[in-house]
Amino acid sequence: MPTSIRRIAPEPGPVRILAVATLVNMVGNGFYASVSMLFFTRSLGLSAQTVGVCLTAAALLGVPSAIPVGHLGDRLGTRRVFIALQLLQAVFMAALPLVHGIGAFVVVICGVTAGQRGALAVNGALIGQVGPPEHRARTRAYLRSITNLGVSLGIALSGFALQADSQGFYSALIWANAFSFVLTAMLLLRLPDDRQGTPKPKIRGTEALRDRPYLAIAGLSGILSFQYDVIAIALPLWVVEHTAAPRWLVAVLLFLSGAMVVLCQVRAARPVVDVPSAGRITRRASIVFLASCCLFASAAGTPAVMAIVLLTLAVLVHSLGEVWFAAGTFELSYGLAQDHAHGQYQGTFNLAAGLVRTTSPVVLAQLCLTWGRPGWVTLGIMFSVTGLTVPPVARWAERRRRAEQPTRGSDHLPLG
């Protein structure tokens, strides 16, 4: 392996296995992301409105699956359940090109979405087990960079299918995504069995839902997660409709944001080694979001060149906050969970934060696109106030965790 790659690659062991599996899985997801809407409308003959309704219904039905699937991972083993979910997604994904009619489409897309939601919860628990606690945030950061890289590669490689606009090519890429799930499952078989070791205590299926400080942290994280949609939803419309910047700048800014995540996520996570440091870096991220919102606001009403400079600076600042937020929020979601129920807690965190984030498009549309400059400043203040609340709530959650945590050994998988 070349020296430059060796420096950034994890040591041989569970983390490297999970990294390779993540890369394979995300390349397949990139295939799917690039052609799915065109396949649904052009190949299956569904209207865009019908697809939107079906995807929304599937998302609403799939969200609650995170908690029971996470709980199942705690009882049967995280690795085993995660592998089963990969194979389940492979089956439903492979069935997509074969469906005829809206009824079959709804059933299959609900299966795909439920598998995705469940896998997200179990994956969070699995990441926390592949190394010692002090390396958790760094491992998650590395895998997040791999995720962005893999999706980008998949999208880039699918360009030929988009150009050909052929049902055969669309189907081939969807089947390639299905195969990526199978290959991912095969790679995950190389991970150690996490069921080995100290027997786990009996777990209540609603334990995480009763943990009020943990739910509070999840809710605060959900509000701060609006920052993802600032880039995905608010930024493109703000640039095109409210500034003098050229439209092509949107693509440049989106690429710049993604590149910042890939290049900076691992380094940004290095200071995060426990819950207190996670709370501090999340608070720091929220202040940075306030600064970026002010920069976005200032781009309106300026000449094109100045707007380009301000928007570019805003995205750079915002991306710094994003990588800090991602590092902090993962450590909070894992570090504040009870050791014997990480799957259930991850599912609960994803559910609570996800439900809060569902309001993001409406809030951003009102604040950023309707109110304009004052709305951007209001959004930034909302971010900063939320972030300032995180450390004290995290301390409350940590006190509760220590009071209720059973005495037991470490849950992380062996490194060799």
Short mmCIF file of C-alpha atoms in Angstrom, two decimals:
data_model
loop_
_atom_site.label_atom_id
_atom_site.label_comp_id
_atom_site.label_asym_id
_atom_site.label_seq_id
_atom_site.Cartn_x
_atom_site.Cartn_y
_atom_site.Cartn_z
CA MET A 1 0.00 0.00 0.00
CA PRO A 2 1.43 3.45 -0.90
CA THR A 3 2.65 5.52 2.05
CA SER A 4 0.16 8.34 1.41
CA ILE A 5 -2.76 5.93 1.56
CA ARG A 6 -1.33 4.07 4.56
CA ARG A 7 -1.30 7.31 6.56
CA ILE A 8 -5.04 7.86 6.23
CA ALA A 9 -6.23 4.24 6.12
CA PRO A 10 -7.17 2.56 9.41
CA GLU A 11 -5.08 -0.27 10.80
CA PRO A 12 -5.99 -3.81 9.68
CA GLY A 13 -8.94 -5.06 11.69
CA PRO A 14 -12.65 -4.34 12.18
CA VAL A 15 -12.45 -0.64 11.26
CA ARG A 16 -10.80 -1.36 7.92
CA ILE A 17 -13.32 -4.12 7.16
CA LEU A 18 -16.19 -1.77 7.95
CA ALA A 19 -14.59 0.97 5.83
CA VAL A 20 -14.34 -1.29 2.77
CA ALA A 21 -17.90 -2.53 3.28
CA THR A 22 -19.13 1.06 3.60
CA LEU A 23 -17.36 2.11 0.40
CA VAL A 24 -18.91 -0.78 -1.56
CA ASN A 25 -22.36 -0.07 -0.14
CA MET A 26 -22.17 3.68 -0.81
CA VAL A 27 -21.03 3.28 -4.42
CA GLY A 28 -24.19 1.22 -4.94
CA ASN A 29 -26.24 3.88 -3.18
CA GLY A 30 -24.74 6.44 -5.53
CA PHE A 31 -25.94 4.38 -8.49
CA TYR A 32 -29.44 4.30 -7.03
CA ALA A 33 -29.53 7.99 -6.08
CA SER A 34 -28.61 9.10 -9.58
CA VAL A 35 -31.16 7.06 -11.54
CA SER A 36 -34.00 6.18 -9.16
CA MET A 37 -36.36 9.09 -9.91
CA LEU A 38 -35.81 8.76 -13.66
CA PHE A 39 -36.40 5.01 -13.43
CA PHE A 40 -39.63 5.46 -11.47
CA THR A 41 -41.05 8.02 -13.89
CA ARG A 42 -39.63 6.97 -17.27
CA SER A 43 -39.39 3.19 -16.89
CA LEU A 44 -42.23 2.40 -14.48
CA GLY A 45 -44.45 5.12 -15.94
CA LEU A 46 -45.37 6.71 -12.60
CA SER A 47 -45.99 10.43 -12.33
CA ALA A 48 -43.64 12.55 -10.24
CA GLN A 49 -46.52 13.34 -7.88
CA THR A 50 -47.32 9.65 -7.41
CA VAL A 51 -43.67 8.83 -6.72
CA GLY A 52 -43.48 11.67 -4.20
CA VAL A 53 -46.55 10.44 -2.32
CA CYS A 54 -45.27 6.84 -2.31
CA LEU A 55 -41.81 7.84 -1.08
CA THR A 56 -43.31 9.99 1.67
CA ALA A 57 -45.60 7.17 2.77
CA ALA A 58 -42.69 4.73 2.75
CA ALA A 59 -40.60 7.12 4.84
CA LEU A 60 -43.38 7.55 7.41
CA LEU A 61 -43.88 3.79 7.62
CA GLY A 62 -40.14 3.10 7.74
CA VAL A 63 -39.17 5.55 10.49
CA PRO A 64 -40.72 3.56 13.38
CA SER A 65 -38.78 0.43 12.35
CA ALA A 66 -35.54 1.91 13.72
CA ILE A 67 -36.31 1.24 17.40
CA PRO A 68 -37.48 -2.41 17.19
CA VAL A 69 -34.69 -3.26 14.74
CA GLY A 70 -32.12 -1.63 17.03
CA HIS A 71 -33.57 -3.56 19.96
CA LEU A 72 -33.30 -6.76 17.92
CA GLY A 73 -29.63 -5.97 17.31
CA ASP A 74 -29.06 -5.67 21.05
CA ARG A 75 -30.60 -9.10 21.64
CA LEU A 76 -29.34 -11.12 18.67
CA GLY A 77 -26.07 -9.35 17.88
CA THR A 78 -25.48 -6.15 15.95
CA ARG A 79 -23.40 -7.74 13.22
CA ARG A 80 -25.90 -10.53 12.58
CA VAL A 81 -28.88 -8.17 12.30
CA PHE A 82 -26.96 -5.70 10.14
CA ILE A 83 -26.00 -8.46 7.70
CA ALA A 84 -29.62 -9.64 7.59
CA LEU A 85 -30.74 -6.10 6.79
CA GLN A 86 -28.23 -5.86 3.94
CA LEU A 87 -29.65 -9.03 2.42
CA LEU A 88 -33.22 -7.81 2.95
CA GLN A 89 -32.41 -4.57 1.13
CA ALA A 90 -30.79 -6.60 -1.67
CA VAL A 91 -33.99 -8.59 -2.18
CA PHE A 92 -36.28 -5.56 -2.31
CA MET A 93 -33.86 -3.56 -4.45
CA ALA A 94 -33.53 -6.41 -6.94
CA ALA A 95 -37.32 -6.58 -7.15
CA LEU A 96 -37.72 -2.91 -8.11
CA PRO A 97 -37.10 -3.32 -11.88
CA LEU A 98 -39.59 -6.20 -11.91
CA VAL A 99 -42.61 -4.43 -10.40
CA HIS A 100 -45.74 -3.67 -12.40
CA GLY A 101 -48.37 -1.32 -11.03
CA ILE A 102 -48.48 1.12 -8.17
CA GLY A 103 -49.47 -1.49 -5.58
CA ALA A 104 -46.36 -3.58 -6.10
CA PHE A 105 -44.24 -0.43 -6.20
CA VAL A 106 -45.55 0.70 -2.80
CA VAL A 107 -44.83 -2.69 -1.22
CA VAL A 108 -41.29 -2.87 -2.59
CA ILE A 109 -40.36 0.74 -1.84
CA CYS A 110 -41.68 0.36 1.72
CA GLY A 111 -39.45 -2.70 2.12
CA VAL A 112 -36.44 -0.79 0.82
CA THR A 113 -37.10 2.15 3.15
CA ALA A 114 -37.71 0.00 6.23
CA GLY A 115 -34.43 -1.80 5.57
CA GLN A 116 -32.59 1.51 5.20
CA ARG A 117 -34.00 2.93 8.44
CA GLY A 118 -33.26 -0.21 10.42
CA ALA A 119 -29.76 -0.48 8.99
CA LEU A 120 -29.04 3.12 9.95
CA ALA A 121 -29.80 2.38 13.60
CA VAL A 122 -27.83 -0.87 13.72
CA ASN A 123 -24.93 0.66 11.80
CA GLY A 124 -24.57 3.35 14.46
CA ALA A 125 -24.30 0.69 17.14
CA LEU A 126 -21.85 -1.35 15.05
CA ILE A 127 -19.55 1.64 14.49
CA GLY A 128 -19.35 2.17 18.22
CA GLN A 129 -18.24 -1.43 18.77
CA VAL A 130 -15.35 -1.66 16.32
CA GLY A 131 -12.82 0.09 18.53
CA PRO A 132 -12.18 1.62 21.95
CA PRO A 133 -14.46 4.46 23.15
CA GLU A 134 -11.82 7.17 22.75
CA HIS A 135 -11.61 6.41 18.99
CA ARG A 136 -15.37 6.32 18.37
CA ALA A 137 -15.77 9.81 16.95
CA ARG A 138 -12.67 9.44 14.78
CA THR A 139 -13.92 6.12 13.40
CA ARG A 140 -17.34 7.61 12.64
CA ALA A 141 -15.68 10.59 10.97
CA TYR A 142 -13.54 8.34 8.79
CA LEU A 143 -16.57 6.31 7.75
CA ARG A 144 -18.54 9.47 7.02
CA SER A 145 -15.79 10.59 4.66
CA ILE A 146 -15.88 7.16 3.04
CA THR A 147 -19.66 7.48 2.70
CA ASN A 148 -19.42 10.80 0.86
CA LEU A 149 -16.63 9.48 -1.35
CA GLY A 150 -18.53 6.31 -2.22
CA VAL A 151 -21.76 8.09 -3.10
CA SER A 152 -19.85 10.59 -5.25
CA LEU A 153 -18.10 7.77 -7.10
CA GLY A 154 -21.39 5.99 -7.70
CA ILE A 155 -23.03 9.12 -9.06
CA ALA A 156 -20.05 9.85 -11.32
CA LEU A 157 -19.94 6.29 -12.66
CA SER A 158 -23.66 6.34 -13.45
CA GLY A 159 -23.29 9.22 -15.90
CA PHE A 160 -23.41 6.88 -18.90
CA ALA A 161 -26.86 5.63 -17.89
CA LEU A 162 -28.18 9.17 -17.51
CA GLN A 163 -26.86 10.07 -20.94
CA ALA A 164 -28.29 6.92 -22.56
CA ASP A 165 -31.69 7.40 -20.85
CA SER A 166 -32.38 3.68 -21.27
CA GLN A 167 -34.58 1.46 -19.13
CA GLY A 168 -32.00 -1.31 -19.49
CA PHE A 169 -29.21 0.87 -18.09
CA TYR A 170 -31.41 2.15 -15.27
CA SER A 171 -32.34 -1.41 -14.30
CA ALA A 172 -28.71 -2.52 -14.51
CA LEU A 173 -27.62 0.15 -12.03
CA ILE A 174 -30.43 -0.70 -9.62
CA TRP A 175 -29.40 -4.36 -9.78
CA ALA A 176 -25.80 -3.28 -9.25
CA ASN A 177 -26.97 -1.55 -6.08
CA ALA A 178 -28.71 -4.76 -5.00
CA PHE A 179 -25.48 -6.67 -5.58
CA SER A 180 -23.58 -4.10 -3.51
CA PHE A 181 -25.77 -5.04 -0.53
CA VAL A 182 -24.87 -8.71 -0.99
CA LEU A 183 -21.17 -7.90 -1.29
CA THR A 184 -21.40 -5.69 1.80
CA ALA A 185 -22.96 -8.54 3.77
CA MET A 186 -20.16 -10.87 2.69
CA LEU A 187 -17.53 -8.37 3.83
CA LEU A 188 -19.26 -7.90 7.19
CA LEU A 189 -18.99 -11.64 7.85
CA ARG A 190 -15.30 -10.96 8.49
CA LEU A 191 -16.11 -8.85 11.55
CA PRO A 192 -15.88 -10.55 14.96
CA ASP A 193 -19.14 -11.81 16.43
CA ASP A 194 -20.29 -9.14 18.91
CA ARG A 195 -22.43 -11.67 20.79
CA GLN A 196 -19.29 -13.06 22.40
CA GLY A 197 -18.30 -11.91 25.89
CA THR A 198 -20.26 -10.87 28.98
CA PRO A 199 -23.95 -11.80 28.85
CA LYS A 200 -26.15 -8.75 28.46
CA PRO A 201 -28.84 -7.87 31.01
CA LYS A 202 -32.50 -8.10 30.10
CA ILE A 203 -33.43 -5.15 27.91
CA ARG A 204 -36.81 -3.40 27.93
CA GLY A 205 -38.00 -2.56 24.44
CA THR A 206 -38.95 0.97 25.54
CA GLU A 207 -35.89 1.71 27.68
CA ALA A 208 -34.51 4.42 25.39
CA LEU A 209 -37.93 6.06 25.02
CA ARG A 210 -38.02 6.49 28.81
CA ASP A 211 -34.64 8.24 28.88
CA ARG A 212 -35.76 11.89 28.90
CA PRO A 213 -32.33 13.57 28.80
CA TYR A 214 -31.30 11.32 25.90
CA LEU A 215 -34.49 12.26 24.03
CA ALA A 216 -33.72 15.92 24.75
CA ILE A 217 -30.25 15.55 23.20
CA ALA A 218 -31.81 13.83 20.19
CA GLY A 219 -34.31 16.67 19.79
CA LEU A 220 -31.59 19.32 20.00
CA SER A 221 -29.56 17.39 17.44
CA GLY A 222 -32.62 17.29 15.20
CA ILE A 223 -32.86 21.09 15.29
CA LEU A 224 -29.15 21.46 14.54
CA SER A 225 -29.60 18.94 11.71
CA PHE A 226 -31.51 21.63 9.85
CA GLN A 227 -28.02 22.74 8.79
CA TYR A 228 -27.86 19.86 6.30
CA ASP A 229 -30.92 21.24 4.52
CA VAL A 230 -29.44 24.73 4.48
CA ILE A 231 -27.04 23.42 1.85
CA ALA A 232 -29.43 21.00 0.14
CA ILE A 233 -32.61 23.12 0.06
CA ALA A 234 -32.14 26.77 1.04
CA LEU A 235 -28.80 27.50 -0.63
CA PRO A 236 -29.74 26.70 -4.27
CA LEU A 237 -32.94 28.75 -4.13
CA TRP A 238 -31.25 31.60 -2.26
CA VAL A 239 -28.47 31.83 -4.83
CA VAL A 240 -30.79 31.74 -7.84
CA GLU A 241 -33.67 33.88 -6.59
CA HIS A 242 -32.15 36.31 -4.09
CA THR A 243 -28.57 37.06 -5.19
CA ALA A 244 -26.80 38.33 -8.30
CA ALA A 245 -24.50 35.29 -8.37
CA PRO A 246 -24.58 33.13 -11.54
CA ARG A 247 -26.62 29.94 -11.43
CA TRP A 248 -23.61 27.71 -12.10
CA LEU A 249 -22.29 28.73 -8.70
CA VAL A 250 -24.82 26.39 -7.08
CA ALA A 251 -23.05 23.31 -8.47
CA VAL A 252 -19.66 24.69 -7.43
CA LEU A 253 -20.85 25.38 -3.88
CA LEU A 254 -22.44 21.94 -3.50
CA PHE A 255 -19.23 20.30 -4.70
CA LEU A 256 -17.18 22.47 -2.36
CA SER A 257 -19.35 21.49 0.59
CA GLY A 258 -19.01 17.78 -0.16
CA ALA A 259 -15.26 18.07 -0.68
CA MET A 260 -14.86 19.82 2.67
CA VAL A 261 -16.61 16.94 4.41
CA VAL A 262 -14.43 14.31 2.73
CA LEU A 263 -11.19 16.17 3.42
CA CYS A 264 -11.85 17.60 6.89
CA GLN A 265 -14.17 15.21 8.74
CA VAL A 266 -11.48 12.95 10.23
CA ARG A 267 -9.30 15.83 11.40
CA ALA A 268 -12.31 17.65 12.87
CA ALA A 269 -13.19 14.61 14.98
CA ARG A 270 -9.79 14.22 16.66
CA PRO A 271 -10.62 16.39 19.70
CA VAL A 272 -13.80 14.39 20.40
CA VAL A 273 -12.95 11.60 22.84
CA ASP A 274 -15.88 11.66 25.29
CA VAL A 275 -19.25 13.24 26.01
CA PRO A 276 -17.94 16.57 27.42
CA SER A 277 -15.72 17.16 24.39
CA ALA A 278 -18.63 16.22 22.12
CA GLY A 279 -20.84 18.78 23.82
CA ARG A 280 -18.19 21.47 23.45
CA ILE A 281 -17.57 20.85 19.75
CA THR A 282 -21.32 20.79 19.06
CA ARG A 283 -21.63 24.15 20.82
CA ARG A 284 -18.73 25.46 18.73
CA ALA A 285 -20.44 24.23 15.55
CA SER A 286 -23.62 26.12 16.42
CA ILE A 287 -21.71 29.41 16.74
CA VAL A 288 -20.11 28.74 13.36
CA PHE A 289 -23.59 28.17 11.88
CA LEU A 290 -24.60 31.62 13.16
CA ALA A 291 -21.62 33.12 11.33
CA SER A 292 -22.39 31.26 8.10
CA CYS A 293 -26.05 32.31 8.19
CA CYS A 294 -24.98 35.94 8.51
CA LEU A 295 -22.68 35.49 5.51
CA PHE A 296 -25.47 33.91 3.45
CA ALA A 297 -27.72 36.83 4.34
CA SER A 298 -25.10 39.41 3.41
CA ALA A 299 -24.82 38.03 -0.15
CA ALA A 300 -28.23 39.46 -1.09
CA GLY A 301 -28.21 42.87 -2.71
CA THR A 302 -24.50 42.84 -3.56
CA PRO A 303 -22.81 42.81 -7.00
CA ALA A 304 -22.22 39.41 -8.59
CA VAL A 305 -18.50 39.22 -7.75
CA MET A 306 -19.08 40.16 -4.11
CA ALA A 307 -21.98 37.68 -3.90
CA ILE A 308 -19.73 34.89 -5.20
CA VAL A 309 -17.08 35.72 -2.60
CA LEU A 310 -19.56 35.92 0.29
CA LEU A 311 -21.40 32.73 -0.69
CA THR A 312 -18.16 30.79 -1.09
CA LEU A 313 -16.96 31.99 2.30
CA ALA A 314 -20.34 31.12 3.81
CA VAL A 315 -20.17 27.55 2.49
CA LEU A 316 -16.60 27.10 3.76
CA VAL A 317 -17.60 28.33 7.23
CA HIS A 318 -20.81 26.29 7.21
CA SER A 319 -18.94 23.13 6.18
CA LEU A 320 -16.56 23.57 9.10
CA GLY A 321 -19.56 23.66 11.40
CA GLU A 322 -21.00 20.60 9.67
CA VAL A 323 -17.96 18.40 10.31
CA TRP A 324 -17.78 19.56 13.93
CA PHE A 325 -21.49 18.90 14.39
CA ALA A 326 -21.27 15.44 12.83
CA ALA A 327 -18.36 14.49 15.11
CA GLY A 328 -20.07 15.78 18.22
CA THR A 329 -23.55 14.43 17.63
CA PHE A 330 -22.38 10.86 16.97
CA GLU A 331 -20.39 10.75 20.20
CA LEU A 332 -23.38 12.14 22.08
CA SER A 333 -25.76 9.59 20.54
CA TYR A 334 -23.46 6.70 21.45
CA GLY A 335 -21.70 7.94 24.59
CA LEU A 336 -24.97 8.76 26.37
CA ALA A 337 -26.61 5.41 25.57
CA GLN A 338 -26.73 2.51 28.00
CA ASP A 339 -23.99 0.03 27.08
CA HIS A 340 -26.34 -2.95 26.91
CA ALA A 341 -28.84 -1.29 24.54
CA HIS A 342 -26.88 0.65 21.94
CA GLY A 343 -28.99 -0.58 19.04
CA GLN A 344 -32.23 0.52 20.66
CA TYR A 345 -30.73 3.87 21.66
CA GLN A 346 -29.37 4.52 18.17
CA GLY A 347 -32.77 3.73 16.72
CA THR A 348 -34.45 6.07 19.20
CA PHE A 349 -31.95 8.85 18.49
CA ASN A 350 -32.48 8.54 14.74
CA LEU A 351 -36.26 8.49 15.19
CA ALA A 352 -36.43 11.51 17.51
CA ALA A 353 -33.93 13.60 15.57
CA GLY A 354 -35.52 12.56 12.29
CA LEU A 355 -39.02 13.56 13.39
CA VAL A 356 -37.77 17.00 14.42
CA ARG A 357 -35.92 17.39 11.13
CA THR A 358 -39.06 16.69 9.10
CA THR A 359 -40.07 20.30 9.83
CA SER A 360 -36.84 21.61 8.31
CA PRO A 361 -38.07 22.32 4.74
CA VAL A 362 -41.03 24.35 6.00
CA VAL A 363 -38.95 26.28 8.54
CA LEU A 364 -36.16 27.05 6.06
CA ALA A 365 -38.59 28.09 3.36
CA GLN A 366 -40.25 30.55 5.72
CA LEU A 367 -37.11 31.94 7.35
CA CYS A 368 -34.59 31.98 4.51
CA LEU A 369 -36.69 32.36 1.39
CA THR A 370 -39.70 34.35 2.62
CA TRP A 371 -38.20 36.53 5.34
CA GLY A 372 -34.88 36.89 3.55
CA ARG A 373 -31.99 38.51 5.43
CA PRO A 374 -33.76 38.75 8.82
CA GLY A 375 -34.79 35.12 8.46
CA TRP A 376 -31.20 33.99 7.92
CA VAL A 377 -30.10 35.84 11.05
CA THR A 378 -33.03 34.33 12.98
CA LEU A 379 -32.00 30.86 11.79
CA GLY A 380 -28.42 31.48 12.92
CA ILE A 381 -29.61 32.60 16.36
CA MET A 382 -31.76 29.47 16.58
CA PHE A 383 -28.71 27.33 15.80
CA SER A 384 -26.52 29.08 18.37
CA VAL A 385 -29.10 28.99 21.18
CA THR A 386 -29.72 25.30 20.51
CA GLY A 387 -25.99 24.56 20.52
CA LEU A 388 -25.43 26.46 23.77
CA THR A 389 -28.08 24.23 25.35
CA VAL A 390 -26.34 20.99 24.36
CA PRO A 391 -23.50 20.84 26.98
CA PRO A 392 -25.74 21.26 30.08
CA VAL A 393 -28.29 18.78 28.73
CA ALA A 394 -25.44 16.35 27.94
CA ARG A 395 -24.21 16.65 31.55
CA TRP A 396 -27.73 15.88 32.76
CA ALA A 397 -27.90 12.85 30.47
CA GLU A 398 -24.46 11.67 31.58
CA ARG A 399 -25.42 11.84 35.26
CA ARG A 400 -28.49 9.74 34.55
CA ARG A 401 -26.49 7.24 32.53
CA ARG A 402 -23.92 6.79 35.30
CA ALA A 403 -26.66 6.33 37.87
CA GLU A 404 -28.39 3.58 35.89
CA GLN A 405 -25.48 1.95 34.02
CA PRO A 406 -25.01 -1.70 35.04
CA THR A 407 -21.49 -2.69 35.99
CA ARG A 408 -20.06 -4.53 33.00
CA GLY A 409 -17.07 -4.70 30.68
CA SER A 410 -16.38 -2.89 27.46
CA ASP A 411 -18.57 -3.64 24.44
CA HIS A 412 -16.06 -2.90 21.71
CA LEU A 413 -14.90 -5.62 19.36
CA PRO A 414 -11.33 -6.90 19.51
CA LEU A 415 -8.93 -5.08 17.22
CA GLY A 416 -7.05 -8.10 15.93
#
